[in-house]
Coordinates of C-alpha atoms (C1' of nucleotides) in Angstrom, one line a residue:
Chain A
M1 CA -0.8 -70.9 -19.5
G2 CA -3.7 -72.2 -21.3
N3 CA -5.5 -68.9 -20.7
S4 CA -5.2 -67.4 -24.2
S5 CA -9.0 -66.7 -24.5
T6 CA -8.6 -64.8 -21.7
A7 CA -5.2 -63.0 -22.6
E8 CA -6.9 -62.4 -26.0
S9 CA -9.9 -61.0 -24.9
E10 CA -7.9 -58.7 -22.7
D11 CA -4.8 -57.9 -24.9
G12 CA -7.4 -57.9 -27.9
V13 CA -9.6 -55.2 -26.7
L14 CA -10.7 -52.4 -28.6
S15 CA -12.0 -49.1 -27.6
A16 CA -15.9 -48.6 -28.3
D17 CA -14.9 -45.7 -30.1
S18 CA -12.5 -47.1 -32.7
P19 CA -13.6 -46.4 -35.9
L20 CA -13.4 -50.2 -36.4
S21 CA -15.3 -51.5 -33.8
N22 CA -18.6 -51.2 -34.9
D23 CA -19.1 -51.1 -38.6
G24 CA -22.8 -52.4 -38.8
D25 CA -21.3 -55.9 -39.4
N26 CA -20.8 -56.8 -35.8
F27 CA -21.8 -60.4 -35.2
G28 CA -21.5 -60.2 -31.5
G29 CA -18.1 -60.3 -30.5
S30 CA -16.9 -60.1 -27.2
S31 CA -17.2 -56.9 -25.3
S32 CA -15.5 -55.8 -21.7
G33 CA -16.1 -52.6 -20.2
G34 CA -16.9 -50.9 -23.6
I35 CA -14.8 -52.4 -25.6
V36 CA -16.2 -54.7 -28.4
L37 CA -14.1 -57.0 -30.5
K38 CA -15.8 -58.1 -33.6
K39 CA -16.6 -61.8 -34.7
G40 CA -17.8 -63.1 -37.5
P41 CA -16.8 -62.8 -41.1
W42 CA -14.1 -60.6 -41.9
T43 CA -14.8 -57.2 -44.3
A44 CA -12.6 -56.1 -47.1
A45 CA -11.6 -53.4 -44.7
E46 CA -10.4 -55.3 -42.1
D47 CA -8.4 -57.4 -44.4
A48 CA -6.8 -54.6 -45.7
I49 CA -6.0 -53.4 -42.5
L50 CA -4.6 -56.4 -41.3
V51 CA -2.5 -56.9 -44.5
E52 CA -0.9 -53.8 -44.1
Y53 CA -0.1 -54.4 -40.7
V54 CA 1.5 -57.7 -41.6
K55 CA 3.7 -55.8 -44.4
K56 CA 5.2 -53.6 -42.0
H57 CA 5.4 -55.8 -38.8
G58 CA 5.6 -59.2 -40.2
E59 CA 3.6 -62.1 -39.1
G60 CA 3.5 -62.8 -35.1
N61 CA 2.5 -60.9 -32.1
W62 CA -1.1 -61.1 -33.2
N63 CA -2.5 -59.6 -30.2
A64 CA -0.4 -56.5 -31.2
V65 CA -2.7 -56.0 -34.4
Q66 CA -5.2 -54.8 -32.4
K67 CA -3.3 -52.3 -30.3
H68 CA -1.7 -51.0 -33.3
T69 CA -4.4 -50.8 -36.0
G70 CA -7.5 -50.6 -34.0
L71 CA -8.7 -53.1 -35.7
A72 CA -11.5 -54.8 -33.4
R73 CA -10.4 -58.2 -33.9
C74 CA -8.5 -60.4 -31.3
G75 CA -5.2 -62.0 -32.1
K76 CA -6.2 -65.4 -32.4
S77 CA -8.8 -64.1 -35.2
C78 CA -6.2 -62.0 -36.8
R79 CA -3.7 -65.0 -37.0
L80 CA -6.6 -67.1 -38.2
R81 CA -7.3 -65.0 -41.1
W82 CA -4.0 -64.1 -42.0
A83 CA -3.2 -67.8 -42.0
N84 CA -6.2 -68.9 -43.8
H85 CA -7.2 -66.2 -46.4
L86 CA -4.6 -63.5 -46.3
R87 CA -1.3 -64.7 -46.4
P88 CA 0.5 -64.7 -50.0
N89 CA 0.8 -67.9 -51.8
L90 CA -2.5 -69.4 -50.8
K91 CA -4.0 -71.7 -52.9
K92 CA -8.0 -71.3 -53.6
G93 CA -10.3 -73.4 -55.1
A94 CA -11.2 -77.2 -55.3
F95 CA -8.2 -79.6 -54.2
T96 CA -7.0 -81.2 -57.3
S97 CA -6.8 -85.0 -57.3
E98 CA -3.2 -85.0 -56.7
E99 CA -3.7 -83.1 -53.4
E100 CA -6.7 -85.2 -52.6
R101 CA -4.5 -88.1 -52.8
I102 CA -1.8 -86.6 -50.7
I103 CA -4.3 -85.9 -48.3
I104 CA -5.7 -89.2 -47.8
E105 CA -2.0 -90.6 -47.7
L106 CA -1.3 -88.2 -45.2
H107 CA -4.3 -88.6 -43.1
A108 CA -3.9 -92.3 -43.3
K109 CA -0.3 -92.0 -41.6
M110 CA -1.2 -88.9 -39.5
G111 CA -4.4 -88.8 -38.5
N112 CA -6.1 -85.7 -37.7
K113 CA -3.2 -83.6 -37.8
W114 CA -3.9 -80.7 -40.2
A115 CA -1.5 -78.7 -39.7
R116 CA 1.5 -81.3 -40.3
M117 CA -0.6 -82.3 -43.6
A118 CA -0.8 -78.9 -44.4
A119 CA 3.0 -78.5 -44.3
H120 CA 3.0 -81.1 -47.1
L121 CA 0.7 -79.4 -49.3
P122 CA 1.9 -75.6 -50.1
G123 CA -0.5 -73.2 -50.3
R124 CA -3.1 -75.1 -48.3
T125 CA -4.0 -74.5 -44.7
D126 CA -4.9 -76.8 -41.9
N127 CA -8.3 -75.6 -41.9
E128 CA -8.8 -76.4 -45.8
I129 CA -7.6 -79.8 -45.2
K130 CA -9.6 -80.6 -42.2
N131 CA -12.7 -79.3 -43.9
Y132 CA -12.4 -81.2 -46.7
W133 CA -11.6 -84.4 -44.6
N134 CA -14.5 -83.9 -42.7
T135 CA -17.0 -83.3 -45.3
R136 CA -15.6 -86.1 -47.1
I137 CA -15.9 -88.4 -43.8
K138 CA -19.3 -87.5 -43.6
R139 CA -20.2 -88.1 -47.2
R140 CA -18.2 -91.4 -47.0
Q141 CA -20.0 -92.3 -43.6
R142 CA -23.2 -91.7 -45.4
A143 CA -22.3 -94.0 -48.2
G144 CA -20.8 -96.4 -45.9
L145 CA -17.5 -96.4 -47.7
S146 CA -14.1 -96.7 -46.1
L147 CA -11.8 -93.9 -46.2
Y148 CA -8.8 -95.2 -47.7
P149 CA -8.2 -96.7 -50.9
P150 CA -7.7 -100.4 -50.6
D151 CA -4.3 -100.2 -51.7
L152 CA -3.5 -98.4 -48.9
C153 CA -5.1 -101.1 -46.6
L154 CA -3.5 -103.7 -48.2
Q155 CA -0.5 -102.2 -48.1
S156 CA -0.9 -101.5 -44.5
L157 CA -0.7 -105.2 -43.8
P158 CA 2.7 -106.3 -45.7
E159 CA 2.9 -110.0 -45.9
N160 CA 6.1 -109.9 -43.3
Q161 CA 4.1 -108.0 -40.8
Q162 CA 2.2 -111.1 -40.6
Q163 CA 5.0 -113.1 -38.9
L164 CA 6.1 -110.1 -36.8
S165 CA 6.3 -111.5 -33.0
S166 CA 3.5 -109.7 -31.4
P167 CA 4.4 -106.2 -30.0
R168 CA 3.3 -106.3 -26.6
I169 CA 3.0 -102.9 -26.3
Y170 CA 2.0 -102.3 -23.0
D171 CA 2.6 -99.0 -21.2
G172 CA 0.4 -99.2 -18.6
D173 CA -1.8 -95.9 -18.5
K174 CA -0.2 -94.5 -21.6
A175 CA -3.2 -96.5 -23.2
C176 CA -5.3 -93.9 -22.0
D177 CA -3.0 -91.0 -22.8
I178 CA -2.9 -92.2 -26.4
L179 CA -6.4 -92.2 -26.8
Q180 CA -7.3 -89.2 -24.9
S181 CA -4.3 -87.5 -26.9
N182 CA -6.2 -88.6 -30.1
G183 CA -8.9 -86.7 -28.9
Y184 CA -11.1 -89.7 -28.7
W185 CA -13.4 -90.2 -26.0
A186 CA -11.8 -92.6 -23.2
P187 CA -14.0 -94.1 -20.5
N188 CA -12.3 -93.6 -17.6
I189 CA -14.0 -96.3 -16.2
M190 CA -12.2 -98.5 -18.8
F191 CA -8.8 -97.4 -18.4
D192 CA -8.8 -96.9 -14.5
S193 CA -9.6 -100.7 -14.5
L194 CA -7.6 -101.8 -17.4
N195 CA -4.5 -100.5 -16.5
N196 CA -3.3 -103.5 -14.8
F197 CA -5.6 -105.6 -17.1
R198 CA -4.6 -107.6 -19.8
Y199 CA -8.0 -108.3 -21.2
A200 CA -6.6 -110.5 -24.0
P201 CA -3.4 -111.6 -24.6
A202 CA -1.4 -110.1 -27.3
I203 CA -1.9 -112.6 -30.2
P204 CA 1.7 -113.8 -31.8
G205 CA 1.5 -112.6 -35.2
I206 CA -1.1 -110.4 -35.0
P207 CA -0.4 -106.8 -34.6
G208 CA -3.2 -105.0 -33.4
S209 CA -4.7 -108.0 -31.6
V210 CA -7.1 -107.0 -29.3
S211 CA -4.9 -106.6 -26.0
M212 CA -7.4 -104.7 -23.8
G213 CA -4.7 -103.8 -21.8
N214 CA -2.2 -102.5 -23.9
G215 CA -3.9 -102.3 -27.3
F216 CA -6.3 -99.8 -26.9
A217 CA -4.8 -97.5 -29.2
S218 CA -2.8 -99.4 -31.3
P219 CA -2.6 -98.4 -34.7
H220 CA -1.9 -101.9 -35.4
S221 CA -5.6 -102.2 -35.5
Y222 CA -5.7 -102.6 -38.9
G223 CA -4.3 -105.7 -38.2
F224 CA -7.9 -106.7 -38.3
N225 CA -7.2 -108.0 -41.4
P226 CA -8.5 -105.9 -44.2
Q227 CA -8.1 -108.5 -46.7
T228 CA -10.5 -110.8 -44.7
I229 CA -13.0 -108.2 -45.0
G230 CA -15.1 -109.5 -48.0
V231 CA -16.6 -106.7 -49.7
S232 CA -18.6 -107.5 -53.0
G233 CA -21.9 -106.2 -53.8
Q234 CA -21.2 -103.2 -51.6
A235 CA -22.4 -99.7 -51.3
R236 CA -21.1 -97.1 -53.7
E237 CA -21.2 -93.7 -53.4
P238 CA -24.0 -92.9 -56.2
D239 CA -22.0 -90.3 -57.6
E240 CA -18.9 -91.9 -57.7
P241 CA -17.5 -93.5 -60.9
M242 CA -15.8 -96.9 -60.6
S243 CA -12.5 -96.8 -60.2
D244 CA -9.1 -99.1 -60.6
Y245 CA -9.8 -99.6 -56.8
G246 CA -13.2 -100.6 -57.0
S247 CA -13.1 -102.8 -60.3
G248 CA -12.7 -105.9 -58.3
G249 CA -10.0 -108.6 -57.4
V250 CA -8.4 -108.0 -54.3
N251 CA -9.5 -104.5 -54.4
E252 CA -12.8 -105.6 -53.6
A253 CA -11.6 -106.5 -50.2
P254 CA -10.7 -103.7 -48.4
M255 CA -10.5 -102.8 -44.5
F256 CA -13.1 -103.3 -42.6
S257 CA -14.8 -99.8 -42.2
R258 CA -14.5 -97.6 -39.4
T259 CA -16.2 -94.8 -41.3
Q260 CA -19.9 -95.8 -41.5
T261 CA -20.4 -95.5 -37.8
D262 CA -20.6 -92.5 -35.8
S263 CA -17.3 -90.9 -34.0
C264 CA -18.7 -92.7 -30.9
V265 CA -18.5 -96.1 -32.5
N266 CA -15.0 -95.1 -33.8
K267 CA -14.2 -94.4 -30.3
S268 CA -15.6 -97.5 -29.1
F269 CA -13.6 -99.4 -31.7
Q270 CA -10.5 -97.6 -30.1
S271 CA -11.6 -98.8 -26.9
F272 CA -10.9 -102.2 -28.4
G273 CA -7.8 -101.5 -30.1
L274 CA -9.9 -101.5 -33.1
C275 CA -9.1 -97.8 -33.2
Y276 CA -8.0 -95.3 -35.4
P277 CA -4.8 -96.3 -36.2
Y278 CA -2.9 -93.3 -35.8
D279 CA -1.1 -91.9 -32.7
T280 CA -0.4 -88.1 -32.4
D281 CA 2.8 -89.1 -30.5
H282 CA 3.7 -91.3 -33.0
T283 CA 3.1 -89.0 -35.8
K284 CA 5.0 -86.4 -33.5
K285 CA 8.0 -89.1 -33.3
L286 CA 8.0 -89.9 -36.7
F287 CA 8.3 -86.4 -38.2
S288 CA 10.4 -84.8 -35.5
S289 CA 13.1 -87.1 -35.5
D290 CA 12.5 -89.6 -38.0
V291 CA 11.5 -87.8 -41.1
N292 CA 13.1 -84.9 -42.2
P293 CA 9.9 -82.3 -42.2
D294 CA 11.5 -80.9 -45.6
T295 CA 10.8 -84.3 -47.1
P296 CA 8.5 -83.9 -50.1
F297 CA 6.4 -86.8 -49.0
M298 CA 7.0 -89.0 -46.0
S299 CA 5.8 -92.1 -47.8
D300 CA 9.1 -91.9 -49.3
V301 CA 10.2 -93.3 -45.9
T302 CA 9.6 -96.9 -45.0
Y303 CA 8.0 -97.5 -41.6
S304 CA 8.0 -101.1 -40.9
A305 CA 5.9 -102.3 -38.2
S306 CA 9.2 -103.8 -36.7
E307 CA 11.1 -101.0 -36.9
H308 CA 8.2 -99.0 -35.4
F309 CA 7.9 -101.4 -32.7
A310 CA 11.5 -101.4 -32.0
N311 CA 11.6 -97.6 -31.5
A312 CA 8.4 -97.4 -29.7
Q313 CA 6.9 -98.6 -26.6
K314 CA 3.6 -97.5 -27.7
S315 CA 1.6 -98.8 -30.4
E316 CA 2.5 -95.8 -32.5
L317 CA 2.3 -97.2 -35.9
P318 CA 0.9 -95.1 -38.8
S319 CA -2.7 -96.6 -39.6
L320 CA -1.5 -98.0 -42.9
Q321 CA 1.9 -99.2 -43.0
Y322 CA 3.5 -98.5 -46.1
Q323 CA 6.4 -100.6 -47.0
E324 CA 8.5 -99.5 -50.0
T325 CA 5.3 -97.5 -50.6
G326 CA 5.4 -94.2 -52.4
L327 CA 3.1 -92.0 -53.9
G328 CA 3.4 -93.8 -57.3
V329 CA 2.2 -97.0 -55.6
W330 CA -1.4 -95.6 -55.3
D331 CA -1.9 -93.5 -58.2
P332 CA -5.6 -93.1 -58.5
A333 CA -7.3 -91.9 -61.7
P334 CA -8.0 -88.1 -61.8
E335 CA -10.9 -88.3 -60.2
S336 CA -11.9 -87.5 -57.0
F337 CA -10.5 -89.8 -54.5
D338 CA -13.7 -90.7 -52.9
S339 CA -14.2 -92.7 -56.0
L340 CA -11.1 -95.1 -55.1
V341 CA -12.5 -95.8 -51.7
Q342 CA -14.0 -99.4 -51.4
S343 CA -17.0 -99.9 -49.2
P344 CA -16.4 -102.2 -46.6
L345 CA -19.7 -103.5 -46.6
P346 CA -19.2 -107.1 -45.5
G347 CA -20.7 -110.0 -47.1
P348 CA -24.4 -110.7 -47.3
L349 CA -26.3 -110.5 -44.1
P350 CA -28.9 -112.8 -43.4
S351 CA -31.8 -112.2 -45.5
H352 CA -33.4 -111.6 -42.3
C353 CA -31.1 -108.8 -41.4
P354 CA -31.0 -106.3 -44.1
S355 CA -28.5 -103.9 -43.8
P356 CA -29.0 -100.4 -45.2
G357 CA -25.1 -100.4 -45.8
S358 CA -22.1 -101.1 -44.9
S359 CA -20.9 -100.2 -41.4
G360 CA -18.0 -101.5 -40.5
L361 CA -17.5 -103.8 -37.5
L362 CA -19.5 -102.6 -35.1
E363 CA -22.4 -101.8 -36.9
D364 CA -22.0 -105.3 -38.3
L365 CA -22.5 -106.0 -34.9
I366 CA -25.6 -104.3 -34.7
Y367 CA -27.1 -105.9 -37.5
E368 CA -25.8 -109.1 -36.3
A369 CA -27.7 -108.5 -32.8
M370 CA -30.7 -107.4 -35.0
A371 CA -30.6 -110.7 -36.4
L372 CA -29.7 -112.6 -33.5
G373 CA -32.8 -110.7 -32.1
R374 CA -35.1 -111.9 -34.9
S375 CA -34.0 -114.9 -35.0
E376 CA -33.7 -116.1 -31.6
N377 CA -35.4 -119.2 -31.8
Q378 CA -33.2 -120.4 -35.1
S379 CA -30.1 -119.3 -32.9
S380 CA -30.9 -121.2 -30.0
A381 CA -31.0 -124.4 -31.8
L382 CA -27.1 -123.9 -32.0
A383 CA -26.5 -121.7 -29.1
T384 CA -24.5 -123.9 -26.9
P385 CA -21.2 -122.5 -26.6
S386 CA -19.7 -125.5 -26.2
N387 CA -20.4 -127.0 -30.0
V388 CA -18.8 -123.6 -31.4
S389 CA -15.5 -123.4 -32.1
H390 CA -14.6 -119.6 -32.7
G391 CA -11.7 -120.4 -34.5
E392 CA -13.5 -123.0 -36.5
V393 CA -14.3 -120.9 -39.6
T394 CA -10.9 -119.6 -39.6
D395 CA -7.9 -121.2 -40.9
G396 CA -5.2 -121.3 -38.6
S397 CA -4.7 -117.3 -38.3
A398 CA -3.5 -116.2 -35.0
L399 CA -6.5 -114.5 -34.7
R400 CA -8.2 -117.7 -34.3
T401 CA -6.0 -118.0 -31.2
C402 CA -7.2 -114.7 -30.1
S403 CA -10.7 -115.8 -30.6
T404 CA -10.5 -118.7 -28.8
E405 CA -8.5 -116.7 -25.9
F406 CA -11.3 -114.0 -26.1
K407 CA -13.7 -117.0 -25.6
G408 CA -11.9 -118.4 -22.8
C409 CA -11.7 -114.9 -21.4
I410 CA -15.0 -113.4 -21.9
D411 CA -17.5 -115.7 -23.6
R412 CA -17.9 -117.2 -20.1
N413 CA -19.7 -114.4 -18.5
S414 CA -20.2 -111.5 -21.1
P415 CA -22.8 -111.3 -23.8
S416 CA -20.7 -108.5 -25.2
G417 CA -18.1 -110.9 -25.0
N418 CA -19.9 -113.2 -27.2
S419 CA -20.0 -110.2 -29.6
M420 CA -16.7 -109.7 -29.1
G421 CA -15.9 -113.3 -30.1
S422 CA -17.8 -113.3 -33.1
L423 CA -16.2 -110.0 -34.1
F424 CA -13.1 -111.9 -33.7
N425 CA -14.9 -114.4 -35.8
R426 CA -15.9 -112.6 -38.5
Y427 CA -13.0 -110.5 -38.5
T428 CA -10.6 -113.3 -38.3
P429 CA -8.5 -113.6 -41.4
T430 CA -9.5 -116.1 -43.5
T431 CA -6.5 -116.2 -45.8
G432 CA -8.6 -114.9 -48.7
K433 CA -11.9 -116.1 -47.7
S434 CA -14.3 -113.0 -47.9
L435 CA -16.8 -112.8 -45.7
E436 CA -19.7 -113.4 -48.2
D437 CA -18.1 -116.8 -48.4
D438 CA -18.4 -117.0 -44.8
V439 CA -21.7 -117.0 -44.2
T440 CA -21.2 -119.5 -41.6
M441 CA -19.9 -117.1 -39.6
H442 CA -23.2 -115.5 -38.9
H443 CA -24.1 -119.0 -37.3
V444 CA -21.2 -119.1 -35.3
K445 CA -22.2 -115.8 -33.9
S446 CA -25.5 -117.0 -33.2
E447 CA -24.5 -119.8 -31.5
V448 CA -22.4 -117.9 -29.2
F449 CA -25.3 -115.5 -28.2
D450 CA -26.6 -116.8 -25.2
P451 CA -30.1 -114.9 -24.5
S452 CA -30.0 -116.1 -21.0
W453 CA -28.0 -112.9 -20.4
I454 CA -31.2 -111.0 -19.9
L455 CA -32.4 -111.7 -16.5
D456 CA -35.8 -110.5 -15.2
G457 CA -35.5 -107.9 -17.8
E458 CA -32.1 -106.6 -16.5
S459 CA -29.1 -106.5 -18.6
K460 CA -26.2 -108.8 -17.1
V461 CA -23.8 -107.1 -18.9
D462 CA -20.5 -107.2 -17.3
Y463 CA -19.3 -103.4 -17.1
L464 CA -16.0 -104.9 -16.2
R465 CA -15.5 -105.8 -19.6
P466 CA -14.6 -103.2 -22.3
D467 CA -17.0 -104.8 -24.8
A468 CA -19.7 -104.5 -22.5
M469 CA -19.5 -100.8 -22.6
L470 CA -20.0 -100.7 -26.4
G471 CA -23.3 -100.7 -26.1
S472 CA -24.3 -97.4 -24.4
C473 CA -22.4 -95.8 -26.6
W474 CA -23.6 -96.8 -29.8
V475 CA -27.1 -96.4 -28.6
E476 CA -27.5 -92.8 -28.1
Q477 CA -24.7 -91.6 -30.5
S478 CA -24.9 -93.6 -33.8
G479 CA -26.9 -92.4 -36.2
P480 CA -30.5 -93.5 -36.6
A481 CA -30.8 -93.5 -32.7
S482 CA -33.9 -95.8 -32.6
K483 CA -33.0 -98.3 -35.0
Q484 CA -29.8 -98.7 -33.1
R485 CA -31.3 -98.6 -30.0
G486 CA -33.2 -101.8 -31.1
S487 CA -30.1 -103.1 -32.2
M488 CA -28.4 -102.6 -29.0
A489 CA -31.4 -104.3 -27.3
A490 CA -30.7 -107.5 -29.4
L491 CA -27.3 -107.2 -29.1
L492 CA -27.9 -107.2 -25.4
G493 CA -30.2 -109.7 -25.7
D494 CA -33.6 -108.0 -25.8
T495 CA -35.9 -105.0 -25.5
S496 CA -35.2 -104.7 -21.9
A497 CA -31.7 -103.8 -22.8
S498 CA -33.2 -101.8 -24.8
A499 CA -35.0 -99.9 -22.4
S500 CA -32.2 -99.3 -20.0
T501 CA -30.1 -98.0 -23.0
R502 CA -32.7 -95.4 -23.6
G503 CA -31.6 -93.9 -20.4
F504 CA -28.2 -92.8 -21.8
T505 CA -28.2 -89.3 -22.8
S506 CA -24.6 -89.2 -23.1
C507 CA -21.6 -91.5 -23.6
S508 CA -20.2 -90.6 -20.3
W509 CA -19.0 -93.8 -18.7
N510 CA -19.6 -92.1 -15.2
N511 CA -23.2 -93.4 -15.6
L512 CA -22.1 -96.8 -15.4
P513 CA -22.1 -98.9 -12.1
P514 CA -18.8 -98.9 -10.3
V515 CA -16.0 -101.1 -11.7
C516 CA -14.5 -103.7 -9.7
Q517 CA -11.0 -104.8 -9.1
I518 CA -10.0 -106.6 -11.9
S519 CA -6.3 -106.3 -12.0
D520 CA -6.2 -109.8 -10.6
I521 CA -7.5 -111.1 -14.0
P522 CA -4.6 -113.1 -15.4
Chain B
dA1 C1' -41.8 -71.8 -56.7
dA2 C1' -40.8 -73.6 -51.9
dT3 C1' -38.7 -76.4 -49.0
dT4 C1' -35.2 -79.6 -47.4
dC5 C1' -31.0 -81.4 -47.5
dG6 C1' -25.7 -81.6 -47.8
dA7 C1' -21.4 -79.6 -49.3
dA8 C1' -18.2 -76.3 -48.6
dC9 C1' -16.3 -72.8 -46.3
dA10 C1' -15.4 -69.5 -42.5
dA11 C1' -14.8 -68.8 -38.2
dC12 C1' -14.7 -69.2 -32.9
dC13 C1' -13.5 -72.0 -29.0
dG14 C1' -10.9 -74.7 -25.7
dC15 C1' -6.5 -76.4 -24.9
dA16 C1' -1.8 -77.1 -24.5
dG17 C1' 2.8 -76.1 -25.5
dA18 C1' 6.1 -72.8 -26.1
dA19 C1' 8.1 -68.3 -25.2
dC20 C1' 9.0 -64.5 -22.3
dC21 C1' 9.1 -62.1 -17.8
Chain C
dC1 C1' 11.9 -71.5 -11.3
dG2 C1' 7.1 -70.1 -11.7
dG3 C1' 3.6 -67.4 -13.7
dT4 C1' 1.9 -65.1 -17.7
dT5 C1' 1.5 -64.5 -22.6
dC6 C1' 1.6 -66.0 -27.3
dT7 C1' 0.9 -68.9 -30.6
dG8 C1' -0.8 -73.0 -33.0
dC9 C1' -3.7 -76.7 -33.2
dG10 C1' -7.8 -79.4 -33.7
dG11 C1' -12.5 -79.8 -32.7
dT12 C1' -17.0 -77.8 -33.3
dT13 C1' -20.3 -74.7 -34.9
dG14 C1' -22.5 -71.4 -38.0
dT15 C1' -23.3 -69.6 -42.6
dT16 C1' -24.0 -69.9 -47.5
dC17 C1' -25.2 -71.9 -51.5
dG18 C1' -26.4 -75.0 -55.0
dA19 C1' -29.0 -79.7 -55.8
dA20 C1' -32.6 -82.2 -55.1
dT21 C1' -37.3 -82.9 -53.8

DNA sequence: AATTCGAACAACCGCAGAACC
DNA sequence: CGGTTCTGCGGTTGTTCGAAT
């Protein structure tokens, strides 16, 4: 198995003298022994041939198309052409607002399961949906907006979920599998090391608590309580009209963004359990067994976190937990869905640290780091970890515990741990207190930052720590590299770190130093 | 008017599971 | 039961077009 390309190139070959093998519109194509398969755009003639073939023989056996018709296309190409353009009942044209709404909801639940999503959108193809989504992501990333409407986010954390006992979803190396199955970059160095490593304890009551050993792919990562990510005065797509979802109130506090930063950052997020919330296996489970695939829409089905965790060992929750939520709940205005999604731009950054836009958690860290780098002196005045309680800016949420524990586990030795700690601080549920109200958080972050981590121009980043890994990834794969290099440098301590990060031309963790055994870490 | 940029779309590629032999 | 082929999926890349500069 797994050799379809070869199979197709061999089966789908066409003799060079075929009347269709060269119509002057050959975009290259593959050739083997004088047999040329055409690539590139399909012509009307080719379409007609394919349509005729399907009429006669039905769908399937696509490799036979070339054999029977002489069409200079491989079976895979035929299938794609048919599925995306030629099959009947295909809807053409722009997505309707209803379709957009469905797509967003589906994506919130399924992730990048385009084919499954397409099954819920009659006449639409997975490719269409994928393209739509990808362009939407790009647009929103540029605008620094989150992908999902606040309602989705808020509903994703039903109140009772806050009270759920923390699902300790630890499945050993499954964490790695989950990530990889998501198609996300999963640093071997991390998972190899962390298979037996509970980096942070599960936080009771905090689904998605960053438990490094088991929560890497936890969809509960949205447990980074959306409500607490205050957003006001946030960036908004210029072309977006205000919508009900952007009109203020609670809707002004959507989830934190995981859209602003690039995929690498997202992947880094995932590495922390701040991941994309969906799990492919999860969706498989949901739709293969729990949900009638013919169900018009899966939001008819209630997925509670407790149910999920009762049924799944892995952290397999849809990204956004609906409870008693149907389509009607999120009923946007007819305008594009884009207009419904709030920017996650966290509250005002320190004046000395202008943020070009919302960036989401990690990017916030970057700006934070920038700020720190610029105000090291100021920070140092407060920089004794002992005078900082990671939880003190919170109001008793479980995440405070998390922060505290994280501090205990990480901050001692890791500057990145500091960042992680501040991360926790920043996104610790503050029960309604938006971040703009939490300017003190910046102080906290500053306080825990310890420039002494840079020693003789060499970063003391502890590569044992997943958070320490973040930097190299951001630096080269995130947007404006130069800026983020500097940011990363600041995050890691100073320009020496920046220099060190410049060496990274890829995100491969293989470039990192060997990992020590950390399985004995309690 | 020319250039640049982004959005939308089309198609290809590699991988993996299913089906078949 | 193992190998091969087929099919489907998701990611990525390339092209085109229109708007903005």
